[in-house]
PDB file of C-alpha atoms (C1' of nucleotides) in Angstrom:
ATOM      1  CA  MET A 443      20.913  43.998-243.247  1.00  0.00           C
ATOM      2  CA  ALA A 444      23.747  41.809-244.532  1.00  0.00           C
ATOM      3  CA  ILE A 445      25.489  41.882-241.150  1.00  0.00           C
ATOM      4  CA  PRO A 446      22.590  40.773-238.970  1.00  0.00           C
ATOM      5  CA  VAL A 447      21.760  38.021-241.358  1.00  0.00           C
ATOM      6  CA  ALA A 448      25.357  36.757-241.315  1.00  0.00           C
ATOM      7  CA  ARG A 449      25.204  36.878-237.444  1.00  0.00           C
ATOM      8  CA  HIS A 450      21.958  34.971-237.344  1.00  0.00           C
ATOM      9  CA  ASN A 451      23.355  32.349-239.712  1.00  0.00           C
ATOM     10  CA  LEU A 452      26.303  31.943-237.451  1.00  0.00           C
ATOM     11  CA  ARG A 453      24.051  31.658-234.437  1.00  0.00           C
ATOM     12  CA  VAL A 454      21.703  29.084-236.006  1.00  0.00           C
ATOM     13  CA  THR A 455      24.749  26.926-236.907  1.00  0.00           C
ATOM     14  CA  GLU A 456      25.403  26.906-233.149  1.00  0.00           C
ATOM     15  CA  LEU A 457      21.775  26.333-232.207  1.00  0.00           C
ATOM     16  CA  LEU A 458      21.070  23.578-234.608  1.00  0.00           C
ATOM     17  CA  ASP A 459      22.694  20.581-232.925  1.00  0.00           C
ATOM     18  CA  PRO A 460      21.796  21.394-229.359  1.00  0.00           C
ATOM     19  CA  VAL A 461      18.198  21.914-230.307  1.00  0.00           C
ATOM     20  CA  LEU A 462      18.053  18.664-232.360  1.00  0.00           C
ATOM     21  CA  ASP A 463      19.738  16.762-229.667  1.00  0.00           C
ATOM     22  CA  TRP A 464      17.390  18.154-226.958  1.00  0.00           C
ATOM     23  CA  TYR A 465      14.358  17.379-229.153  1.00  0.00           C
ATOM     24  CA  ASP A 466      15.595  13.760-229.703  1.00  0.00           C
ATOM     25  CA  ALA A 467      15.774  13.313-226.005  1.00  0.00           C
ATOM     26  CA  ASN A 468      12.787  15.215-224.934  1.00  0.00           C
ATOM     27  CA  ALA A 469      10.139  15.227-227.544  1.00  0.00           C
ATOM     28  CA  ARG A 470       6.713  14.262-226.484  1.00  0.00           C
ATOM     29  CA  ASP A 471       5.234  11.109-227.860  1.00  0.00           C
ATOM     30  CA  LEU A 472       2.192  12.677-229.637  1.00  0.00           C
ATOM     31  CA  PRO A 473      -0.107  10.574-231.800  1.00  0.00           C
ATOM     32  CA  TRP A 474       0.318  12.824-234.830  1.00  0.00           C
ATOM     33  CA  ARG A 475       3.953  12.467-234.593  1.00  0.00           C
ATOM     34  CA  SER A 476       3.985   8.663-234.614  1.00  0.00           C
ATOM     35  CA  ALA A 477       5.537   6.887-237.559  1.00  0.00           C
ATOM     36  CA  SER A 478       2.092   5.483-238.396  1.00  0.00           C
ATOM     37  CA  ALA A 479       0.372   8.924-238.431  1.00  0.00           C
ATOM     38  CA  THR A 480      -1.365   9.669-241.646  1.00  0.00           C
ATOM     39  CA  PRO A 481      -1.448  13.136-243.329  1.00  0.00           C
ATOM     40  CA  TRP A 482      -5.062  13.290-242.406  1.00  0.00           C
ATOM     41  CA  SER A 483      -4.216  12.703-238.703  1.00  0.00           C
ATOM     42  CA  VAL A 484      -1.656  15.446-238.916  1.00  0.00           C
ATOM     43  CA  MET A 485      -4.192  17.799-240.583  1.00  0.00           C
ATOM     44  CA  VAL A 486      -6.820  17.109-237.917  1.00  0.00           C
ATOM     45  CA  SER A 487      -4.223  17.757-235.225  1.00  0.00           C
ATOM     46  CA  GLU A 488      -3.295  21.109-236.775  1.00  0.00           C
ATOM     47  CA  PHE A 489      -6.815  22.332-236.906  1.00  0.00           C
ATOM     48  CA  MET A 490      -7.451  21.298-233.344  1.00  0.00           C
ATOM     49  CA  LEU A 491      -4.336  22.813-232.096  1.00  0.00           C
ATOM     50  CA  GLN A 492      -5.099  26.261-233.497  1.00  0.00           C
ATOM     51  CA  GLN A 493      -5.155  28.211-230.197  1.00  0.00           C
ATOM     52  CA  THR A 494      -5.866  25.197-228.195  1.00  0.00           C
ATOM     53  CA  PRO A 495      -3.500  23.367-225.774  1.00  0.00           C
ATOM     54  CA  VAL A 496      -2.199  19.849-226.586  1.00  0.00           C
ATOM     55  CA  SER A 497      -3.707  18.316-223.463  1.00  0.00           C
ATOM     56  CA  ARG A 498      -7.215  19.165-224.429  1.00  0.00           C
ATOM     57  CA  VAL A 499      -6.745  18.150-228.116  1.00  0.00           C
ATOM     58  CA  LEU A 500      -5.510  14.614-227.327  1.00  0.00           C
ATOM     59  CA  PRO A 501      -8.742  12.820-226.486  1.00  0.00           C
ATOM     60  CA  VAL A 502     -10.794  14.673-229.112  1.00  0.00           C
ATOM     61  CA  HIS A 503      -8.206  13.866-231.704  1.00  0.00           C
ATOM     62  CA  GLU A 504      -8.167  10.181-230.880  1.00  0.00           C
ATOM     63  CA  ALA A 505     -11.935   9.823-230.988  1.00  0.00           C
ATOM     64  CA  TRP A 506     -12.075  11.904-234.237  1.00  0.00           C
ATOM     65  CA  LEU A 507      -9.657   9.688-236.103  1.00  0.00           C
ATOM     66  CA  GLU A 508     -11.282   6.551-234.837  1.00  0.00           C
ATOM     67  CA  ARG A 509     -14.648   7.753-236.081  1.00  0.00           C
ATOM     68  CA  TRP A 510     -13.424   9.397-239.334  1.00  0.00           C
ATOM     69  CA  PRO A 511     -10.053   7.649-240.334  1.00  0.00           C
ATOM     70  CA  THR A 512     -10.098   9.481-243.718  1.00  0.00           C
ATOM     71  CA  PRO A 513     -11.297  12.760-245.088  1.00  0.00           C
ATOM     72  CA  ALA A 514     -14.061  10.922-247.055  1.00  0.00           C
ATOM     73  CA  ASP A 515     -15.424   9.483-243.870  1.00  0.00           C
ATOM     74  CA  LEU A 516     -15.877  12.993-242.533  1.00  0.00           C
ATOM     75  CA  ALA A 517     -17.117  14.484-245.613  1.00  0.00           C
ATOM     76  CA  ALA A 518     -19.900  11.841-245.741  1.00  0.00           C
ATOM     77  CA  GLU A 519     -21.533  13.041-242.538  1.00  0.00           C
ATOM     78  CA  PRO A 520     -23.545  16.165-241.799  1.00  0.00           C
ATOM     79  CA  THR A 521     -21.584  19.116-240.655  1.00  0.00           C
ATOM     80  CA  GLY A 522     -23.454  19.173-237.349  1.00  0.00           C
ATOM     81  CA  GLU A 523     -21.735  15.763-236.447  1.00  0.00           C
ATOM     82  CA  ALA A 524     -18.406  17.468-236.790  1.00  0.00           C
ATOM     83  CA  VAL A 525     -19.503  20.301-234.539  1.00  0.00           C
ATOM     84  CA  ARG A 526     -20.850  17.773-231.990  1.00  0.00           C
ATOM     85  CA  ALA A 527     -17.638  15.757-232.000  1.00  0.00           C
ATOM     86  CA  TRP A 528     -15.591  18.939-231.650  1.00  0.00           C
ATOM     87  CA  GLY A 529     -17.087  19.140-228.129  1.00  0.00           C
ATOM     88  CA  ARG A 530     -15.693  21.864-225.953  1.00  0.00           C
ATOM     89  CA  LEU A 531     -12.470  22.488-227.848  1.00  0.00           C
ATOM     90  CA  GLY A 532     -13.513  25.940-228.596  1.00  0.00           C
ATOM     91  CA  TYR A 533     -13.855  28.042-231.855  1.00  0.00           C
ATOM     92  CA  PRO A 534     -16.361  25.597-233.329  1.00  0.00           C
ATOM     93  CA  ARG A 535     -16.116  27.186-236.660  1.00  0.00           C
ATOM     94  CA  ARG A 536     -12.895  25.169-237.017  1.00  0.00           C
ATOM     95  CA  ALA A 537     -15.023  22.044-237.035  1.00  0.00           C
ATOM     96  CA  LEU A 538     -17.113  23.379-239.964  1.00  0.00           C
ATOM     97  CA  ARG A 539     -13.884  24.371-241.752  1.00  0.00           C
ATOM     98  CA  LEU A 540     -12.418  20.988-241.169  1.00  0.00           C
ATOM     99  CA  HIS A 541     -15.489  19.350-242.594  1.00  0.00           C
ATOM    100  CA  ALA A 542     -15.437  21.679-245.662  1.00  0.00           C
ATOM    101  CA  ALA A 543     -11.733  21.003-246.150  1.00  0.00           C
ATOM    102  CA  ALA A 544     -12.429  17.246-246.106  1.00  0.00           C
ATOM    103  CA  ALA A 545     -15.128  17.715-248.680  1.00  0.00           C
ATOM    104  CA  ALA A 546     -12.682  19.719-250.891  1.00  0.00           C
ATOM    105  CA  ILE A 547     -10.105  17.009-250.564  1.00  0.00           C
ATOM    106  CA  VAL A 548     -12.630  14.456-251.746  1.00  0.00           C
ATOM    107  CA  ALA A 549     -13.832  16.646-254.541  1.00  0.00           C
ATOM    108  CA  ASP A 550     -10.456  18.048-255.716  1.00  0.00           C
ATOM    109  CA  HIS A 551      -7.715  15.753-254.562  1.00  0.00           C
ATOM    110  CA  GLY A 552      -8.953  12.265-254.901  1.00  0.00           C
ATOM    111  CA  GLY A 553      -9.538  12.016-251.153  1.00  0.00           C
ATOM    112  CA  GLU A 554      -5.850  12.488-250.326  1.00  0.00           C
ATOM    113  CA  VAL A 555      -4.548  15.362-248.206  1.00  0.00           C
ATOM    114  CA  PRO A 556      -2.568  17.436-250.771  1.00  0.00           C
ATOM    115  CA  ASP A 557       1.163  17.793-250.104  1.00  0.00           C
ATOM    116  CA  SER A 558       1.822  21.199-251.671  1.00  0.00           C
ATOM    117  CA  TYR A 559       1.662  24.396-249.773  1.00  0.00           C
ATOM    118  CA  ASP A 560      -0.449  26.036-252.536  1.00  0.00           C
ATOM    119  CA  ASP A 561      -3.071  23.263-252.548  1.00  0.00           C
ATOM    120  CA  LEU A 562      -3.157  23.239-248.832  1.00  0.00           C
ATOM    121  CA  ILE A 563      -3.595  26.963-248.203  1.00  0.00           C
ATOM    122  CA  ALA A 564      -6.508  26.901-250.655  1.00  0.00           C
ATOM    123  CA  LEU A 565      -8.424  24.639-248.275  1.00  0.00           C
ATOM    124  CA  PRO A 566     -10.961  26.226-245.764  1.00  0.00           C
ATOM    125  CA  GLY A 567      -9.559  26.903-242.405  1.00  0.00           C
ATOM    126  CA  VAL A 568      -5.821  26.454-243.649  1.00  0.00           C
ATOM    127  CA  GLY A 569      -3.734  29.626-243.387  1.00  0.00           C
ATOM    128  CA  ASP A 570      -0.054  30.151-243.699  1.00  0.00           C
ATOM    129  CA  TYR A 571       0.985  28.261-240.568  1.00  0.00           C
ATOM    130  CA  THR A 572      -1.313  25.307-241.121  1.00  0.00           C
ATOM    131  CA  ALA A 573      -0.354  24.926-244.705  1.00  0.00           C
ATOM    132  CA  ALA A 574       3.353  25.033-243.821  1.00  0.00           C
ATOM    133  CA  ALA A 575       2.875  22.651-240.942  1.00  0.00           C
ATOM    134  CA  ILE A 576       0.990  20.029-242.851  1.00  0.00           C
ATOM    135  CA  ALA A 577       3.392  20.083-245.767  1.00  0.00           C
ATOM    136  CA  THR A 578       6.350  19.888-243.303  1.00  0.00           C
ATOM    137  CA  PHE A 579       5.056  17.438-240.677  1.00  0.00           C
ATOM    138  CA  ALA A 580       3.042  15.148-242.942  1.00  0.00           C
ATOM    139  CA  TYR A 581       5.177  15.224-246.009  1.00  0.00           C
ATOM    140  CA  GLY A 582       8.625  16.255-244.792  1.00  0.00           C
ATOM    141  CA  LYS A 583       8.729  19.329-247.165  1.00  0.00           C
ATOM    142  CA  ARG A 584      10.858  22.392-246.440  1.00  0.00           C
ATOM    143  CA  HIS A 585       8.847  25.438-245.414  1.00  0.00           C
ATOM    144  CA  VAL A 586       9.121  28.294-242.890  1.00  0.00           C
ATOM    145  CA  VAL A 587       6.843  27.181-240.013  1.00  0.00           C
ATOM    146  CA  LEU A 588       6.046  30.195-237.934  1.00  0.00           C
ATOM    147  CA  ASP A 589       3.748  29.579-235.075  1.00  0.00           C
ATOM    148  CA  THR A 590       3.506  31.362-231.680  1.00  0.00           C
ATOM    149  CA  ASN A 591       6.186  29.053-230.063  1.00  0.00           C
ATOM    150  CA  VAL A 592       8.694  29.405-232.967  1.00  0.00           C
ATOM    151  CA  ARG A 593       8.224  33.180-233.051  1.00  0.00           C
ATOM    152  CA  ARG A 594       8.819  33.366-229.279  1.00  0.00           C
ATOM    153  CA  VAL A 595      11.965  31.278-229.456  1.00  0.00           C
ATOM    154  CA  PHE A 596      13.402  33.334-232.247  1.00  0.00           C
ATOM    155  CA  ALA A 597      12.473  36.574-230.577  1.00  0.00           C
ATOM    156  CA  ARG A 598      14.398  35.593-227.542  1.00  0.00           C
ATOM    157  CA  THR A 599      17.424  33.575-228.839  1.00  0.00           C
ATOM    158  CA  LEU A 600      18.050  35.612-232.057  1.00  0.00           C
ATOM    159  CA  SER A 601      16.504  38.955-231.427  1.00  0.00           C
ATOM    160  CA  GLY A 602      17.046  39.234-227.774  1.00  0.00           C
ATOM    161  CA  VAL A 603      13.542  40.434-226.911  1.00  0.00           C
ATOM    162  CA  GLU A 604      10.947  38.675-224.654  1.00  0.00           C
ATOM    163  CA  PHE A 605       8.074  38.614-227.132  1.00  0.00           C
ATOM    164  CA  PRO A 606       7.690  38.851-230.879  1.00  0.00           C
ATOM    165  CA  SER A 607       5.618  41.553-232.500  1.00  0.00           C
ATOM    166  CA  GLN A 608       1.747  41.084-232.580  1.00  0.00           C
ATOM    167  CA  SER A 609       1.848  40.173-236.224  1.00  0.00           C
ATOM    168  CA  VAL A 610       4.440  38.529-238.424  1.00  0.00           C
ATOM    169  CA  ASN A 611       6.406  41.102-240.427  1.00  0.00           C
ATOM    170  CA  LYS A 612       8.638  40.728-243.360  1.00  0.00           C
ATOM    171  CA  ALA A 613      11.909  40.923-241.532  1.00  0.00           C
ATOM    172  CA  GLU A 614      10.797  38.236-239.100  1.00  0.00           C
ATOM    173  CA  ARG A 615       9.781  35.983-241.960  1.00  0.00           C
ATOM    174  CA  GLU A 616      13.173  36.504-243.609  1.00  0.00           C
ATOM    175  CA  LEU A 617      14.899  35.774-240.432  1.00  0.00           C
ATOM    176  CA  ALA A 618      13.104  32.469-239.989  1.00  0.00           C
ATOM    177  CA  ALA A 619      13.835  31.671-243.663  1.00  0.00           C
ATOM    178  CA  ASN A 620      17.465  32.440-243.119  1.00  0.00           C
ATOM    179  CA  VAL A 621      17.864  30.074-240.149  1.00  0.00           C
ATOM    180  CA  LEU A 622      16.036  27.199-241.798  1.00  0.00           C
ATOM    181  CA  PRO A 623      18.246  24.287-242.531  1.00  0.00           C
ATOM    182  CA  HIS A 624      18.833  23.721-246.256  1.00  0.00           C
ATOM    183  CA  ASP A 625      17.972  20.022-246.639  1.00  0.00           C
ATOM    184  CA  GLU A 626      14.359  18.915-246.297  1.00  0.00           C
ATOM    185  CA  PRO A 627      14.504  16.330-243.472  1.00  0.00           C
ATOM    186  CA  THR A 628      16.583  18.432-241.287  1.00  0.00           C
ATOM    187  CA  ALA A 629      14.416  21.426-241.927  1.00  0.00           C
ATOM    188  CA  ALA A 630      11.346  19.491-240.856  1.00  0.00           C
ATOM    189  CA  THR A 631      12.967  18.299-237.702  1.00  0.00           C
ATOM    190  CA  TRP A 632      14.264  21.724-236.968  1.00  0.00           C
ATOM    191  CA  SER A 633      10.765  23.259-237.147  1.00  0.00           C
ATOM    192  CA  VAL A 634       9.211  20.712-234.924  1.00  0.00           C
ATOM    193  CA  ALA A 635      12.104  20.964-232.524  1.00  0.00           C
ATOM    194  CA  VAL A 636      11.968  24.665-232.132  1.00  0.00           C
ATOM    195  CA  MET A 637       8.228  24.407-231.686  1.00  0.00           C
ATOM    196  CA  GLU A 638       8.663  21.866-228.936  1.00  0.00           C
ATOM    197  CA  LEU A 639      11.363  23.968-227.197  1.00  0.00           C
ATOM    198  CA  GLY A 640       8.875  26.912-227.193  1.00  0.00           C
ATOM    199  CA  ALA A 641       6.105  24.732-225.831  1.00  0.00           C
ATOM    200  CA  LEU A 642       8.080  23.063-223.094  1.00  0.00           C
ATOM    201  CA  ILE A 643      11.025  25.219-222.088  1.00  0.00           C
ATOM    202  CA  CYS A 644      10.860  28.751-223.700  1.00  0.00           C
ATOM    203  CA  THR A 645       7.438  29.220-222.572  1.00  0.00           C
ATOM    204  CA  ALA A 646       5.602  32.658-222.513  1.00  0.00           C
ATOM    205  CA  ALA A 647       5.159  33.268-218.788  1.00  0.00           C
ATOM    206  CA  LYS A 648       7.926  31.266-217.044  1.00  0.00           C
ATOM    207  CA  PRO A 649      10.670  30.125-219.309  1.00  0.00           C
ATOM    208  CA  SER A 650      12.888  27.348-217.895  1.00  0.00           C
ATOM    209  CA  CYS A 651      16.194  28.772-218.870  1.00  0.00           C
ATOM    210  CA  SER A 652      17.979  26.374-216.519  1.00  0.00           C
ATOM    211  CA  ARG A 653      16.813  23.450-218.630  1.00  0.00           C
ATOM    212  CA  CYS A 654      17.309  25.150-221.989  1.00  0.00           C
ATOM    213  CA  PRO A 655      19.776  23.563-224.389  1.00  0.00           C
ATOM    214  CA  VAL A 656      20.656  26.854-225.886  1.00  0.00           C
ATOM    215  CA  ALA A 657      20.553  29.074-222.829  1.00  0.00           C
ATOM    216  CA  ASP A 658      24.239  30.009-223.207  1.00  0.00           C
ATOM    217  CA  LEU A 659      23.624  31.110-226.805  1.00  0.00           C
ATOM    218  CA  CYS A 660      20.332  33.067-226.135  1.00  0.00           C
ATOM    219  CA  ALA A 661      20.446  36.775-226.954  1.00  0.00           C
ATOM    220  CA  TRP A 662      17.640  37.580-224.555  1.00  0.00           C
ATOM    221  CA  ARG A 663      19.379  35.884-221.640  1.00  0.00           C
ATOM    222  CA  ALA A 664      22.712  37.427-222.491  1.00  0.00           C
ATOM    223  CA  ALA A 665      20.984  40.745-222.354  1.00  0.00           C
ATOM    224  CA  GLY A 666      19.767  40.140-218.810  1.00  0.00           C
ATOM    225  CA  HIS A 667      16.207  39.171-219.684  1.00  0.00           C
ATOM    226  CA  PRO A 668      15.036  42.654-220.466  1.00  0.00           C
ATOM    227  CA  ALA A 669      11.248  43.150-219.931  1.00  0.00           C
ATOM    228  CA  TYR A 670       8.868  43.369-222.853  1.00  0.00           C
ATOM    229  CA  ASP A 671       8.527  47.088-223.849  1.00  0.00           C
ATOM    230  CA  GLY A 672       6.441  46.839-226.935  1.00  0.00           C
ATOM    231  CA  PRO A 673       2.737  47.910-227.348  1.00  0.00           C
ATOM    232  CA  PRO A 674       0.475  46.268-224.772  1.00  0.00           C
ATOM    233  CA  ARG A 675      -0.534  42.779-225.765  1.00  0.00           C
ATOM    234  CA  LYS A 676      -4.161  42.338-226.342  1.00  0.00           C
ATOM    235  CA  VAL A 677      -6.026  40.626-223.430  1.00  0.00           C
ATOM    236  CA  GLN A 678      -9.320  39.178-224.582  1.00  0.00           C
ATOM    237  CA  THR A 679     -12.240  39.613-222.382  1.00  0.00           C
ATOM    238  CA  TRP A 680     -14.648  36.779-221.861  1.00  0.00           C
ATOM    239  CA  ALA A 681     -17.391  37.233-219.174  1.00  0.00           C
ATOM    240  CA  GLY A 682     -20.435  38.808-220.724  1.00  0.00           C
ATOM    241  CA  THR A 683     -19.166  38.592-224.293  1.00  0.00           C
ATOM    242  CA  ASP A 684     -21.078  37.457-227.381  1.00  0.00           C
ATOM    243  CA  ARG A 685     -18.568  34.604-227.555  1.00  0.00           C
ATOM    244  CA  GLN A 686     -19.469  33.377-224.074  1.00  0.00           C
ATOM    245  CA  CYS A 687     -23.193  33.619-225.040  1.00  0.00           C
ATOM    246  CA  ARG A 688     -22.551  31.753-228.338  1.00  0.00           C
ATOM    247  CA  GLY A 689     -20.808  29.104-226.348  1.00  0.00           C
ATOM    248  CA  ARG A 690     -23.580  28.647-223.983  1.00  0.00           C
ATOM    249  CA  LEU A 691     -26.320  28.327-226.743  1.00  0.00           C
ATOM    250  CA  LEU A 692     -24.169  25.910-228.767  1.00  0.00           C
ATOM    251  CA  ALA A 693     -23.532  23.733-225.765  1.00  0.00           C
ATOM    252  CA  VAL A 694     -27.212  23.208-225.356  1.00  0.00           C
ATOM    253  CA  LEU A 695     -27.625  22.074-228.983  1.00  0.00           C
ATOM    254  CA  ARG A 696     -24.522  19.918-228.854  1.00  0.00           C
ATOM    255  CA  ASP A 697     -25.743  18.020-225.766  1.00  0.00           C
ATOM    256  CA  ALA A 698     -29.257  17.471-227.302  1.00  0.00           C
ATOM    257  CA  ASP A 699     -30.023  14.610-229.570  1.00  0.00           C
ATOM    258  CA  SER A 700     -33.091  16.251-231.070  1.00  0.00           C
ATOM    259  CA  PRO A 701     -34.184  19.820-231.972  1.00  0.00           C
ATOM    260  CA  VAL A 702     -34.388  22.238-228.999  1.00  0.00           C
ATOM    261  CA  HIS A 703     -37.126  24.599-228.300  1.00  0.00           C
ATOM    262  CA  ARG A 704     -36.335  28.285-228.046  1.00  0.00           C
ATOM    263  CA  THR A 705     -37.136  28.412-224.276  1.00  0.00           C
ATOM    264  CA  ARG A 706     -34.284  26.063-223.461  1.00  0.00           C
ATOM    265  CA  LEU A 707     -31.940  28.577-225.176  1.00  0.00           C
ATOM    266  CA  ASP A 708     -33.565  31.468-223.271  1.00  0.00           C
ATOM    267  CA  ALA A 709     -32.740  29.675-220.002  1.00  0.00           C
ATOM    268  CA  VAL A 710     -28.960  29.847-220.471  1.00  0.00           C
ATOM    269  CA  TRP A 711     -28.577  33.509-221.161  1.00  0.00           C
ATOM    270  CA  PRO A 712     -30.614  36.282-219.437  1.00  0.00           C
ATOM    271  CA  ASP A 713     -30.007  39.208-221.858  1.00  0.00           C
ATOM    272  CA  GLU A 714     -32.537  38.857-224.599  1.00  0.00           C
ATOM    273  CA  THR A 715     -30.846  41.349-227.021  1.00  0.00           C
ATOM    274  CA  GLN A 716     -27.495  39.730-226.706  1.00  0.00           C
ATOM    275  CA  ARG A 717     -28.910  36.297-226.833  1.00  0.00           C
ATOM    276  CA  ASP A 718     -30.887  37.103-230.102  1.00  0.00           C
ATOM    277  CA  ARG A 719     -27.733  38.574-231.573  1.00  0.00           C
ATOM    278  CA  ALA A 720     -25.655  35.527-230.708  1.00  0.00           C
ATOM    279  CA  LEU A 721     -28.248  33.115-232.024  1.00  0.00           C
ATOM    280  CA  ALA A 722     -28.441  35.057-235.261  1.00  0.00           C
ATOM    281  CA  SER A 723     -24.730  34.955-235.610  1.00  0.00           C
ATOM    282  CA  LEU A 724     -24.611  31.259-234.948  1.00  0.00           C
ATOM    283  CA  LEU A 725     -27.208  30.803-237.755  1.00  0.00           C
ATOM    284  CA  LYS A 726     -25.398  33.070-240.035  1.00  0.00           C
ATOM    285  CA  ASP A 727     -22.193  30.901-239.366  1.00  0.00           C
ATOM    286  CA  ALA A 728     -24.099  27.714-240.174  1.00  0.00           C
ATOM    287  CA  LEU A 729     -23.295  26.432-236.738  1.00  0.00           C
ATOM    288  CA  VAL A 730     -26.955  26.168-236.008  1.00  0.00           C
ATOM    289  CA  VAL A 731     -30.073  25.698-238.146  1.00  0.00           C
ATOM    290  CA  LYS A 732     -33.671  26.604-237.460  1.00  0.00           C
ATOM    291  CA  THR A 733     -35.776  23.412-237.685  1.00  0.00           C
ATOM    292  CA  GLY A 734     -39.160  24.821-236.933  1.00  0.00           C
ATOM    293  CA  PRO A 735     -40.997  28.004-235.845  1.00  0.00           C
ATOM    294  CA  GLU A 736     -39.414  27.849-232.424  1.00  0.00           C
ATOM    295  CA  THR A 737     -36.883  25.025-232.581  1.00  0.00           C
ATOM    296  CA  TYR A 738     -33.119  24.924-233.389  1.00  0.00           C
ATOM    297  CA  ALA A 739     -30.538  22.184-233.884  1.00  0.00           C
ATOM    298  CA  LEU A 740     -27.021  21.511-235.127  1.00  0.00           C
ATOM    299  CA  PRO A 741     -26.855  21.406-239.003  1.00  0.00           C
TER     300      PRO A 741
ATOM    301  C1'  DC B 317      -3.761  46.092-239.769  1.00  0.00           C
ATOM    302  C1'  DA B 318      -7.360  45.407-236.112  1.00  0.00           C
ATOM    303  C1'  DT B 319     -11.222  42.380-234.580  1.00  0.00           C
ATOM    304  C1'  DT B 320     -13.693  38.458-233.880  1.00  0.00           C
ATOM    305  C1'  DC B 321     -14.103  33.802-232.656  1.00  0.00           C
ATOM    306  C1'  DG B 322     -14.310  29.274-227.227  1.00  0.00           C
ATOM    307  C1'  DT B 323     -12.628  27.116-223.573  1.00  0.00           C
ATOM    308  C1'  DG B 324     -10.359  25.780-219.409  1.00  0.00           C
ATOM    309  C1'  DG B 325      -6.065  25.481-216.634  1.00  0.00           C
ATOM    310  C1'  DC B 326      -2.741  27.866-214.210  1.00  0.00           C
ATOM    311  C1'  DT B 327      -0.728  31.544-211.269  1.00  0.00           C
TER     312       DT B 327
ATOM    313  C1'  DT C 776      -8.403  36.615-208.075  1.00  0.00           C
ATOM    314  C1'  DA C 777      -8.333  38.414-212.434  1.00  0.00           C
ATOM    315  C1'  DG C 778      -5.814  38.189-215.817  1.00  0.00           C
ATOM    316  C1'  DC C 779      -2.753  35.294-218.837  1.00  0.00           C
ATOM    317  C1'  DC C 780      -2.110  31.953-222.130  1.00  0.00           C
ATOM    318  C1'  DA C 781      -2.725  27.994-225.661  1.00  0.00           C
ATOM    319  C1'  DA C 782       0.576  24.417-233.001  1.00  0.00           C
ATOM    320  C1'  DG C 783      -4.487  30.822-236.064  1.00  0.00           C
ATOM    321  C1'  DA C 784      -7.827  31.891-239.731  1.00  0.00           C
ATOM    322  C1'  DA C 785     -11.077  34.899-241.737  1.00  0.00           C
ATOM    323  C1'  DT C 786     -12.681  39.287-242.609  1.00  0.00           C
TER     324       DT C 786
END
DNA sequence: CATTCGTGGCT
DNA sequence: TAGCCAAGAAT
């Protein structure tokens, strides 16, 4: 293990300057990266960006911060307003968790987004990635930030394979820790720069190696771009799933300004058994409330 | 460790 | 066209 680590350290020494220079010249001007962005703005962006492309997050993030400039502003409103404002970003439970996190921040942290990883990861909807990202991007702390982009860039440049394993393992985490620059500000810039490289150049489907600042250092490229040979990557189905049904039902309630009769929900999904199951799960998740014998609404 | 949980753009 | 993919978390 000592030899690979030493080799990786050597390689990141070579990667560091080209990646930082590339980021300096090519970084997107995103609102949560602006000098005036608050920790709350960063936190909102991280929730919205979980499994959701930047282009779709941008307008919702802007409206969200205008309406709720602080955690206290959001916490003061009903959870259903968060679900409504979430719009069609997908995974609406994230809206509930963001609301719950805002309430916890008001209750336990004086209304200020905490700056420590331990306090952050204790918040609803905040896992390892999001805690590290908020601590790093909002407060400039030094943490291993492992998202899908970073994992793919390291898999290719350092490990010489097209895609990382399905879940983060210990060796991968140690590798990322070993290539993290030592001082805080450089570590933070390194993390966002590697992430940006993965998002813009070292993409999953069609990497633009010709525009990559570290193409000549990339282990995967040096090996001749060997095809992925791991276990088949999961492809989630959509048509006909409970998730599609839940989405249809919730969209009806989101677009209504008053409680909706059951018959309007019946109209958007033909299969009664599945529809009932989906509605029950939405009620269980507290994304929907029953307001009368046959009426439903956002909470 | 494997599943579940939205949505829309792109190839 | 039918996948494939996008700054994951909770269970």
